[in-house]
Tab-separated table of C-alpha atoms in Angstrom:
chain	number	residue	atom	x	y	z
W	7	MET	CA	90.151	110.707	136.028
W	8	GLN	CA	92.544	109.449	133.230
W	9	LEU	CA	90.731	106.061	133.330
W	10	ARG	CA	87.422	107.807	132.846
W	11	LEU	CA	88.816	109.842	129.930
W	12	ALA	CA	90.154	106.636	128.293
W	13	TRP	CA	86.684	105.077	128.456
W	14	ARG	CA	85.205	107.997	126.576
W	15	PHE	CA	87.120	107.125	123.431
W	16	LEU	CA	85.976	103.514	123.272
W	17	PRO	CA	83.062	102.503	121.089
W	18	GLU	CA	79.684	102.829	122.776
W	19	PRO	CA	79.219	99.049	123.692
W	20	LEU	CA	82.677	98.924	125.367
W	21	SER	CA	82.542	102.309	127.197
W	22	LYS	CA	79.272	101.510	128.927
W	23	GLY	CA	80.000	97.957	129.873
W	24	VAL	CA	77.257	96.652	127.695
W	25	ALA	CA	77.779	93.295	126.017
W	26	MET	CA	78.774	93.667	122.312
W	27	SER	CA	76.635	92.195	119.613
W	28	ARG	CA	77.907	89.038	117.898
W	29	PRO	CA	78.670	90.876	114.598
W	30	SER	CA	80.769	93.501	116.489
W	31	MET	CA	82.576	90.665	118.229
W	32	LEU	CA	83.549	89.143	114.803
W	33	LEU	CA	84.918	92.502	113.716
W	34	LEU	CA	86.912	92.780	116.928
W	35	ILE	CA	88.341	89.292	116.392
W	36	ALA	CA	89.383	90.120	112.891
W	37	TRP	CA	91.076	93.315	114.146
W	38	LEU	CA	92.916	91.547	116.992
W	39	LEU	CA	94.167	88.924	114.605
W	40	ALA	CA	95.520	91.585	112.238
W	41	VAL	CA	97.150	93.433	115.186
W	42	CYS	CA	98.749	90.224	116.484
W	43	ALA	CA	100.046	89.256	113.018
W	44	THR	CA	101.369	92.758	112.414
W	45	GLY	CA	103.073	92.775	115.814
W	46	GLY	CA	104.547	89.372	115.150
W	47	ALA	CA	105.884	90.411	111.791
W	48	LEU	CA	107.470	93.541	113.282
W	49	PHE	CA	108.955	91.543	116.140
W	50	ILE	CA	110.514	88.997	113.860
W	51	GLY	CA	111.831	91.620	111.576
W	52	GLU	CA	112.971	94.391	113.972
W	53	VAL	CA	113.775	92.487	117.247
W	54	ILE	CA	114.970	89.123	116.001
W	55	GLY	CA	116.548	90.694	112.904
W	56	MET	CA	115.284	88.235	110.318
W	57	VAL	CA	115.200	89.884	106.922
W	58	PRO	CA	111.898	89.178	105.137
W	59	CYS	CA	111.901	87.651	101.641
W	60	VAL	CA	109.849	89.106	98.751
W	61	LEU	CA	106.794	87.016	99.410
W	62	CYS	CA	106.910	88.041	103.099
W	63	TRP	CA	106.955	91.601	102.060
W	64	TYR	CA	103.880	91.079	99.923
W	65	GLN	CA	102.065	89.466	102.848
W	66	ARG	CA	103.090	92.421	105.041
W	67	ILE	CA	101.723	94.814	102.410
W	68	ALA	CA	98.417	93.128	102.838
W	69	MET	CA	98.461	92.653	106.604
W	70	PHE	CA	99.660	96.007	107.916
W	71	PRO	CA	96.791	98.036	106.395
W	72	LEU	CA	94.309	95.517	107.765
W	73	ALA	CA	95.304	96.368	111.345
W	74	LEU	CA	94.598	100.083	110.786
W	75	LEU	CA	91.533	99.576	108.610
W	76	LEU	CA	89.844	97.074	110.903
W	77	GLY	CA	90.668	99.134	113.952
W	78	MET	CA	89.029	102.216	112.459
W	79	ALA	CA	85.991	100.115	111.320
W	80	PHE	CA	85.566	98.610	114.796
W	81	TYR	CA	85.975	101.938	116.563
W	82	SER	CA	83.493	103.786	114.293
W	83	GLU	CA	81.202	100.687	113.946
W	84	ASP	CA	81.311	101.206	110.205
W	85	ARG	CA	80.519	98.214	107.977
W	86	ARG	CA	82.399	99.728	105.051
W	87	GLY	CA	85.769	99.057	106.709
W	88	ALA	CA	85.100	95.322	106.611
W	89	VAL	CA	84.035	95.561	102.921
W	90	TYR	CA	87.303	97.217	102.119
W	91	ALA	CA	89.372	94.739	104.162
W	92	VAL	CA	88.056	91.548	102.527
W	93	PRO	CA	90.070	91.983	99.249
W	94	LEU	CA	93.259	92.665	101.271
W	95	ALA	CA	92.633	89.534	103.348
W	96	LEU	CA	91.967	87.431	100.279
W	97	ALA	CA	95.075	88.759	98.455
W	98	GLY	CA	97.174	88.116	101.471
W	99	ALA	CA	95.796	84.586	101.746
W	100	ALA	CA	96.641	83.968	98.103
W	101	VAL	CA	100.232	85.069	98.509
W	102	ALA	CA	100.482	83.150	101.816
W	103	LEU	CA	99.189	80.024	100.158
W	104	TYR	CA	101.637	80.254	97.344
W	105	HIS	CA	104.502	80.850	99.835
W	106	SER	CA	103.344	77.883	101.955
W	107	LEU	CA	103.285	75.666	98.887
W	108	LEU	CA	106.759	76.928	97.959
W	109	VAL	CA	108.159	76.196	101.460
W	110	ALA	CA	106.575	72.746	101.453
W	111	GLY	CA	108.293	71.895	98.111
W	112	LEU	CA	105.024	71.569	96.169
W	113	VAL	CA	105.878	74.434	93.795
W	114	PRO	CA	108.897	74.108	91.554
W	115	LYS	CA	111.929	76.093	92.632
W	116	ALA	CA	111.979	77.632	89.092
W	117	TRP	CA	108.775	79.597	90.091
W	118	VAL	CA	110.487	81.334	93.041
W	119	PRO	CA	110.085	85.128	92.735
W	120	CYS	CA	113.142	85.875	94.833
W	121	GLY	CA	116.129	86.645	92.726
W	122	ALA	CA	118.603	88.290	95.028
W	123	GLY	CA	118.503	88.485	98.781
W	124	VAL	CA	116.717	86.094	101.172
W	125	SER	CA	115.256	82.958	99.622
W	126	CYS	CA	111.577	82.552	99.677
W	127	ALA	CA	111.793	78.780	99.599
W	128	ASP	CA	114.519	78.051	102.131
W	129	GLN	CA	113.272	79.754	105.284
W	130	LYS	CA	113.925	77.854	108.443
W	131	LEU	CA	112.091	79.880	111.154
W	132	ASP	CA	109.815	77.415	112.940
W	133	ILE	CA	107.364	78.650	115.555
W	134	PHE	CA	104.984	76.541	117.668
W	135	TYR	CA	106.759	73.184	117.226
W	136	GLY	CA	107.532	73.223	113.602
W	137	ILE	CA	104.903	75.444	112.042
W	138	GLU	CA	106.653	77.796	109.630
W	139	LEU	CA	105.929	81.472	109.199
W	140	PRO	CA	104.096	81.208	105.801
W	141	TRP	CA	101.640	78.700	107.329
W	142	LEU	CA	100.980	81.037	110.332
W	143	SER	CA	100.388	83.884	107.860
W	144	LEU	CA	98.026	81.752	105.855
W	145	ALA	CA	96.040	80.822	108.967
W	146	ALA	CA	95.862	84.493	110.020
W	147	PHE	CA	94.610	85.640	106.611
W	148	ILE	CA	92.038	82.885	106.386
W	149	ALA	CA	90.759	83.517	109.940
W	150	ILE	CA	90.433	87.210	109.220
W	151	ALA	CA	88.674	86.548	105.908
W	152	VAL	CA	86.241	84.112	107.513
W	153	SER	CA	85.380	86.451	110.445
W	154	LEU	CA	84.929	89.380	108.014
W	155	SER	CA	82.631	87.224	105.816
W	156	LEU	CA	80.523	86.218	108.826
W	157	TYR	CA	80.423	89.841	110.042
W	158	LEU	CA	79.302	91.106	106.591
W	159	ARG	CA	76.658	88.384	106.387
W	160	LYS	CA	75.259	89.201	109.829
W	161	THR	CA	75.231	92.957	109.126
W	162	ALA	CA	73.683	92.727	105.624
W	163	LYS	CA	70.658	94.887	105.277
């Protein structure tokens, strides 16, 4: 009984077992990426106990609303959610690119926005065999922006 009730709250394609359209799949992929990135950021901050730097906070400011916004857009099958999410994804990608260049040493240390607290340039948390967090954040934002762009192109009227 509870399983049947849970299915009632899913969007129409998922609740009836019907294959989703390709545009809906792109929106689902963007939402899942945002949820995974949000969960990873919360795990690193709250479970591991790593204090985020200023640029990490800016990236979180862009990523956390994406998880909610894209989830609501997918559930309601509303194209406007993707339209609203694209600027957040692009802004997050811009901050993540700057942070990645800073960590790689391609941006002068004088341009570091972190005054007090954790340094933005000297983070040493490697995941997946040497890939640092700003690079993972950049990859997530780019993948979300690309999937949203493809979704919007396929659903254009």
